[in-house]
PDB file of C-alpha atoms and ligand atoms in Angstrom:
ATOM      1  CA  UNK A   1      28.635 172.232  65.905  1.00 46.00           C
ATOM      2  CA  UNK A   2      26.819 174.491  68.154  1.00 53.00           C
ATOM      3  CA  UNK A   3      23.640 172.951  67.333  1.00 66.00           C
ATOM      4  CA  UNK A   4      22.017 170.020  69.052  1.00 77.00           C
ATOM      5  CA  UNK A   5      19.801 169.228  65.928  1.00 75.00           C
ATOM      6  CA  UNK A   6      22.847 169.847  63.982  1.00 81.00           C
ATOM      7  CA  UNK A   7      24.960 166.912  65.690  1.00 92.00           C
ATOM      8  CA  UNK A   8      23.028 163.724  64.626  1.00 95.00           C
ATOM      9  CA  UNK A   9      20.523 163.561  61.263  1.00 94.00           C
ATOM     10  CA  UNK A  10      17.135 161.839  62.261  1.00 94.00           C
ATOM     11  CA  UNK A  11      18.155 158.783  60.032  1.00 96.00           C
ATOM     12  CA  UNK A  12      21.816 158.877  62.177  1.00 97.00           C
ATOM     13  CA  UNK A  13      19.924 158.465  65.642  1.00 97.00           C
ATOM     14  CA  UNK A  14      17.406 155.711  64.250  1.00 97.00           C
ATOM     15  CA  UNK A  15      20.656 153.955  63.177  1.00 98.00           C
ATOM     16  CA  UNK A  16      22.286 154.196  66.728  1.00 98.00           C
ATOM     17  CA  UNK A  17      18.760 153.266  67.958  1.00 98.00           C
ATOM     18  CA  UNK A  18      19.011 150.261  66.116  1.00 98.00           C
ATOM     19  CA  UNK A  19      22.630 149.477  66.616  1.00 98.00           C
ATOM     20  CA  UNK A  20      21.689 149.265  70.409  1.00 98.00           C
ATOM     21  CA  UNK A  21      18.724 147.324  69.968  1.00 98.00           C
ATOM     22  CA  UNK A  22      20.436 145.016  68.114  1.00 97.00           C
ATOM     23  CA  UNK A  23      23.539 144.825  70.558  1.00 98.00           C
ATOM     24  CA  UNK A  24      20.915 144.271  73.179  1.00 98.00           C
ATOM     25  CA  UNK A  25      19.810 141.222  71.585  1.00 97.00           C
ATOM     26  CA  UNK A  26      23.021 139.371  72.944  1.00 96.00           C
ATOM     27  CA  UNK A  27      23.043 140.489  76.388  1.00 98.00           C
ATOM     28  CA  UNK A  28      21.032 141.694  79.117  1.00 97.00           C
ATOM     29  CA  UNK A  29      23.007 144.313  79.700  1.00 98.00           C
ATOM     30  CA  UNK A  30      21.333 148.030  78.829  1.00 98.00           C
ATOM     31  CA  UNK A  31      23.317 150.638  76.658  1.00 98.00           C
ATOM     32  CA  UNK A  32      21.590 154.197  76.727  1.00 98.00           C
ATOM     33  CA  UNK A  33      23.061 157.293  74.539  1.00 98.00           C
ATOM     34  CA  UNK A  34      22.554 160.778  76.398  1.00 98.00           C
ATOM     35  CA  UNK A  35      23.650 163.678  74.268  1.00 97.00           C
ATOM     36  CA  UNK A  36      23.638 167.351  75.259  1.00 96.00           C
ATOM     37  CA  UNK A  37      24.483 170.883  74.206  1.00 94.00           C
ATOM     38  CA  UNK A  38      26.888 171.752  76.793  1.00 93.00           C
ATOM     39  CA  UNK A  39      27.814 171.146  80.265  1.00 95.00           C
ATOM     40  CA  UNK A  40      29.451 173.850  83.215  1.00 95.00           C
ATOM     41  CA  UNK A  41      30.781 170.785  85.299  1.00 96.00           C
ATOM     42  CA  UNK A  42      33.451 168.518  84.733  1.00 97.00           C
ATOM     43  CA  UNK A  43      31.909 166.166  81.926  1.00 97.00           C
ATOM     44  CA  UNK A  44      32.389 162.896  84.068  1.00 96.00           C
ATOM     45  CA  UNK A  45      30.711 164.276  87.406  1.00 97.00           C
ATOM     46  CA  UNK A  46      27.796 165.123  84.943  1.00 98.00           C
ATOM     47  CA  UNK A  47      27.879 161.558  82.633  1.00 98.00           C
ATOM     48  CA  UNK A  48      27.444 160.311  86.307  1.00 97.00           C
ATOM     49  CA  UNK A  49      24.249 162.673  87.299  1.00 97.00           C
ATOM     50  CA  UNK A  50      23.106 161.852  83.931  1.00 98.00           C
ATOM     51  CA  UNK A  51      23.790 158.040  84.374  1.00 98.00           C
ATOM     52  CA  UNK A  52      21.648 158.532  87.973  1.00 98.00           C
ATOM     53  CA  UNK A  53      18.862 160.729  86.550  1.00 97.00           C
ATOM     54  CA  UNK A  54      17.969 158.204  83.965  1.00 98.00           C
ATOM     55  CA  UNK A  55      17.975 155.184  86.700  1.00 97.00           C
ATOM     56  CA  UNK A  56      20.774 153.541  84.892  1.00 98.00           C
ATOM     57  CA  UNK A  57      22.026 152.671  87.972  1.00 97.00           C
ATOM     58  CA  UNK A  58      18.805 150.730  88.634  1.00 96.00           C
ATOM     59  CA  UNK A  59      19.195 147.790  86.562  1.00 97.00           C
ATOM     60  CA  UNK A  60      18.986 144.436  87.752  1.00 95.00           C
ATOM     61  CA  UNK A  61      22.785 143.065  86.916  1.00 96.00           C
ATOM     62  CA  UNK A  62      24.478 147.015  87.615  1.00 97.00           C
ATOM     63  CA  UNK A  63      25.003 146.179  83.933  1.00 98.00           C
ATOM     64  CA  UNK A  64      23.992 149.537  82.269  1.00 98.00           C
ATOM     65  CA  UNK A  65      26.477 151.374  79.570  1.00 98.00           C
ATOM     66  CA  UNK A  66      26.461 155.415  79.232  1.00 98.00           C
ATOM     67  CA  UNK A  67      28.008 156.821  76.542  1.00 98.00           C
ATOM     68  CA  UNK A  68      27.597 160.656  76.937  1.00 98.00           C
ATOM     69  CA  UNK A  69      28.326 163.498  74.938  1.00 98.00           C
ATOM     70  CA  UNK A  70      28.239 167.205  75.450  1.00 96.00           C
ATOM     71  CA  UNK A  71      28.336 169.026  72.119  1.00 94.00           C
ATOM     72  CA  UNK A  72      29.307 172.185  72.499  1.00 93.00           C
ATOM     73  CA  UNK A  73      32.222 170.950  74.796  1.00 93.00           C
ATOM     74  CA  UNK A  74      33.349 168.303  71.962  1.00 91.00           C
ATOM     75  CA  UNK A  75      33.835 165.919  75.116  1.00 96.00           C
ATOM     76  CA  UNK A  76      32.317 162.537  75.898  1.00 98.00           C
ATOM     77  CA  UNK A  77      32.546 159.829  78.298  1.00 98.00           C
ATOM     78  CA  UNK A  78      31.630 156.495  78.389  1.00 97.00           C
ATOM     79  CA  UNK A  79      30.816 154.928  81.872  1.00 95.00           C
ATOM     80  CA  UNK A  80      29.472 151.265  83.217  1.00 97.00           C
ATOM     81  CA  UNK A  81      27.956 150.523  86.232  1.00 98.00           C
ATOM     82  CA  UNK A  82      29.191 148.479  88.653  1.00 96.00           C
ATOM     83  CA  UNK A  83      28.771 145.049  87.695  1.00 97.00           C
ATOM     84  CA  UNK A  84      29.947 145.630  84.177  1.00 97.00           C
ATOM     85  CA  UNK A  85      32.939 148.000  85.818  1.00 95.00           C
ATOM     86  CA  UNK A  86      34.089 145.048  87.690  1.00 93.00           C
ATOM     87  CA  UNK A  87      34.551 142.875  84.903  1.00 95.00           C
ATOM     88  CA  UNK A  88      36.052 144.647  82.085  1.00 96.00           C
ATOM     89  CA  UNK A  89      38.617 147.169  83.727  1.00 88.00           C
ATOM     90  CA  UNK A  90      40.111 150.303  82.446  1.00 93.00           C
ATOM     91  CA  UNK A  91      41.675 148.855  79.227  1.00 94.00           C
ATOM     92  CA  UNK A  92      38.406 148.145  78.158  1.00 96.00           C
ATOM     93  CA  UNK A  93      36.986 151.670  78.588  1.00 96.00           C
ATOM     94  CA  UNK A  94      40.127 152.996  77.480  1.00 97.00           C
ATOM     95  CA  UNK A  95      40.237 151.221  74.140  1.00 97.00           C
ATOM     96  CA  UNK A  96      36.474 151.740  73.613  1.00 98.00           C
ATOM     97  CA  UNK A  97      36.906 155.748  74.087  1.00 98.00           C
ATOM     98  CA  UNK A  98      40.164 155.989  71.707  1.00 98.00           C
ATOM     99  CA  UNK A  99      37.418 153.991  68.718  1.00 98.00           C
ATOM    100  CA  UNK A 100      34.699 156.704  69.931  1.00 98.00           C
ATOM    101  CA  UNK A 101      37.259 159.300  69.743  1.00 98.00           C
ATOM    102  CA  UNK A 102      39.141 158.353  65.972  1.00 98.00           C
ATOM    103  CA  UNK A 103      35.531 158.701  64.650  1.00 97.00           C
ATOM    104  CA  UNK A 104      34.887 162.004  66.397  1.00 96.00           C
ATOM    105  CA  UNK A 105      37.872 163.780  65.701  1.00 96.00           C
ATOM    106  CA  UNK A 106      37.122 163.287  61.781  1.00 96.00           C
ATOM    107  CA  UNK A 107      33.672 164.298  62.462  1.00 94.00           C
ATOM    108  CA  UNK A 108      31.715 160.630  62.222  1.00 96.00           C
ATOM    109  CA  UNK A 109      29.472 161.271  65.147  1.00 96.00           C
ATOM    110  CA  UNK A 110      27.330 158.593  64.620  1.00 97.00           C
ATOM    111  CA  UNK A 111      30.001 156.054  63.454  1.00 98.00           C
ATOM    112  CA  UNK A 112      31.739 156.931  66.884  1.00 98.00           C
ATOM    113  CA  UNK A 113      28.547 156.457  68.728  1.00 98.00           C
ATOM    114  CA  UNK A 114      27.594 153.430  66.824  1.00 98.00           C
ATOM    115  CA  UNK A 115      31.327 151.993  67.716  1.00 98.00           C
ATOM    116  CA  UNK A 116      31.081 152.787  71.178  1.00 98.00           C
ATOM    117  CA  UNK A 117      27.622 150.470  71.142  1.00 98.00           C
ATOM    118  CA  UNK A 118      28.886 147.977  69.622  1.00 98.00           C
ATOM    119  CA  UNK A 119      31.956 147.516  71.908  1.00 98.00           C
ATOM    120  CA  UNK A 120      30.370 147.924  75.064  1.00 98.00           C
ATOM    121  CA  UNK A 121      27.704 145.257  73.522  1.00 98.00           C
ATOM    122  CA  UNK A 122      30.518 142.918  72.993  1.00 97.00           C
ATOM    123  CA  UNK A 123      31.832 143.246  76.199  1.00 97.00           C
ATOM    124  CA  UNK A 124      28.147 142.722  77.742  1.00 98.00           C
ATOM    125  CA  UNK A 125      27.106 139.835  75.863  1.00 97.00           C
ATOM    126  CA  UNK A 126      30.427 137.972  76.625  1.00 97.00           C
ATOM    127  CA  UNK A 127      29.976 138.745  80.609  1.00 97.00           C
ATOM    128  CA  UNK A 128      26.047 138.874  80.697  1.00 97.00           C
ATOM    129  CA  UNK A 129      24.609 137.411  77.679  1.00 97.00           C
ATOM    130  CA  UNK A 130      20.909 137.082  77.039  1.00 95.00           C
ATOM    131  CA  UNK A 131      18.735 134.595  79.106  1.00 92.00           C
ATOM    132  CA  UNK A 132      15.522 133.764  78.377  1.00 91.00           C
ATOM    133  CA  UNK A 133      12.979 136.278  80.197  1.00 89.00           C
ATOM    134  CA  UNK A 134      15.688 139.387  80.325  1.00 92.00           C
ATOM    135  CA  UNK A 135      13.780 142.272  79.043  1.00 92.00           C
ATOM    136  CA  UNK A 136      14.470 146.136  78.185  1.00 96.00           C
ATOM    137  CA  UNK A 137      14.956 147.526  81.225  1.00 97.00           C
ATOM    138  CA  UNK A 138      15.923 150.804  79.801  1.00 97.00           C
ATOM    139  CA  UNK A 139      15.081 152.384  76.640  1.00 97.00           C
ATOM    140  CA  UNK A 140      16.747 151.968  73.356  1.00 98.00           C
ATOM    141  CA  UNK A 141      16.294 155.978  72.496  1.00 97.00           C
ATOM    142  CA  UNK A 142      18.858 158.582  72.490  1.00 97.00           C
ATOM    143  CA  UNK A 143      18.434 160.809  75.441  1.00 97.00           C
ATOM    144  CA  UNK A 144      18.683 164.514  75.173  1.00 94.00           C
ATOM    145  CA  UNK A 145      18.930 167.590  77.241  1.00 86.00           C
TER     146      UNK A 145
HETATM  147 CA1   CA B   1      17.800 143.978  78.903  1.00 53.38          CA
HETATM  148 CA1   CA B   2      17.534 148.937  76.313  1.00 53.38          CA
END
């Protein structure tokens, strides 16, 4: 998979589009996807610049959920900010990456993805669900490099 328009069809991303959208219905919390080719650094330093450079570290609960993926490097990582981070533990992240990782190992990109949403949704909406007047404070599309 040495191609980033190889990695996810166009109908794969609208479905993780809309697996976050709908995951964001129960919880203000903000789940982005950032995928890229490759990365030189160590793949969490850069999930973290990434994490920065799209101001997920901005929101108004520090309750905004990275799952990145570098292609080329078949690695991912999955990261929450603070207020998230505080709740849930390393169990939580733990567990979620194994799901992400069953998926990718037998080459269901987007049913990893998709998983990964949906847990870190689950997690969100149970420790900051939706109030009334909580908007999108990040966007729903997959970001790419
Ligand atoms: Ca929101
Ligand atoms: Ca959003």
């Amino acid at each position: 998979m040495s191609n980033l328009e190889d990695f996810l069809t166009s109908k794969e991303e609208e479905e993780i589009v809309e697996a976050i959208r709908i995951a964001e219905c129960d919880t203000s919390g903000e789940i982005r996807v950032h995928i890229e080719r490759n990365c030189n650094i160590d793949v969490y330093e850069r999930a973290l610049d990434v994490f920065h450079i799209l101001k997920m570290d901005n929101t108004k609960q520090q309750n905004g959920v990275l799952i990145y993926v570098a292609v080329d490097n078949k690695s991912f990582v999955i990261f929450g900010d603070h207020g998230i981070n505080n709740i849930v533990g390393t169990d939580f992240w733990n567990s979620t990456r194994d799901k992400i990782a069953s998926q990718f190992k037998v080459g269901n990109f987007k049913q990893g993805i998709i998983d990964g949403v949906t847990e870190a949704g689950k997690a969100l909406s149970k420790h900051f669900p939706w109030e009334h007047g909580d908007h999108d404070e990040l966007d729903n599309t997959i970001s790419k490099a």
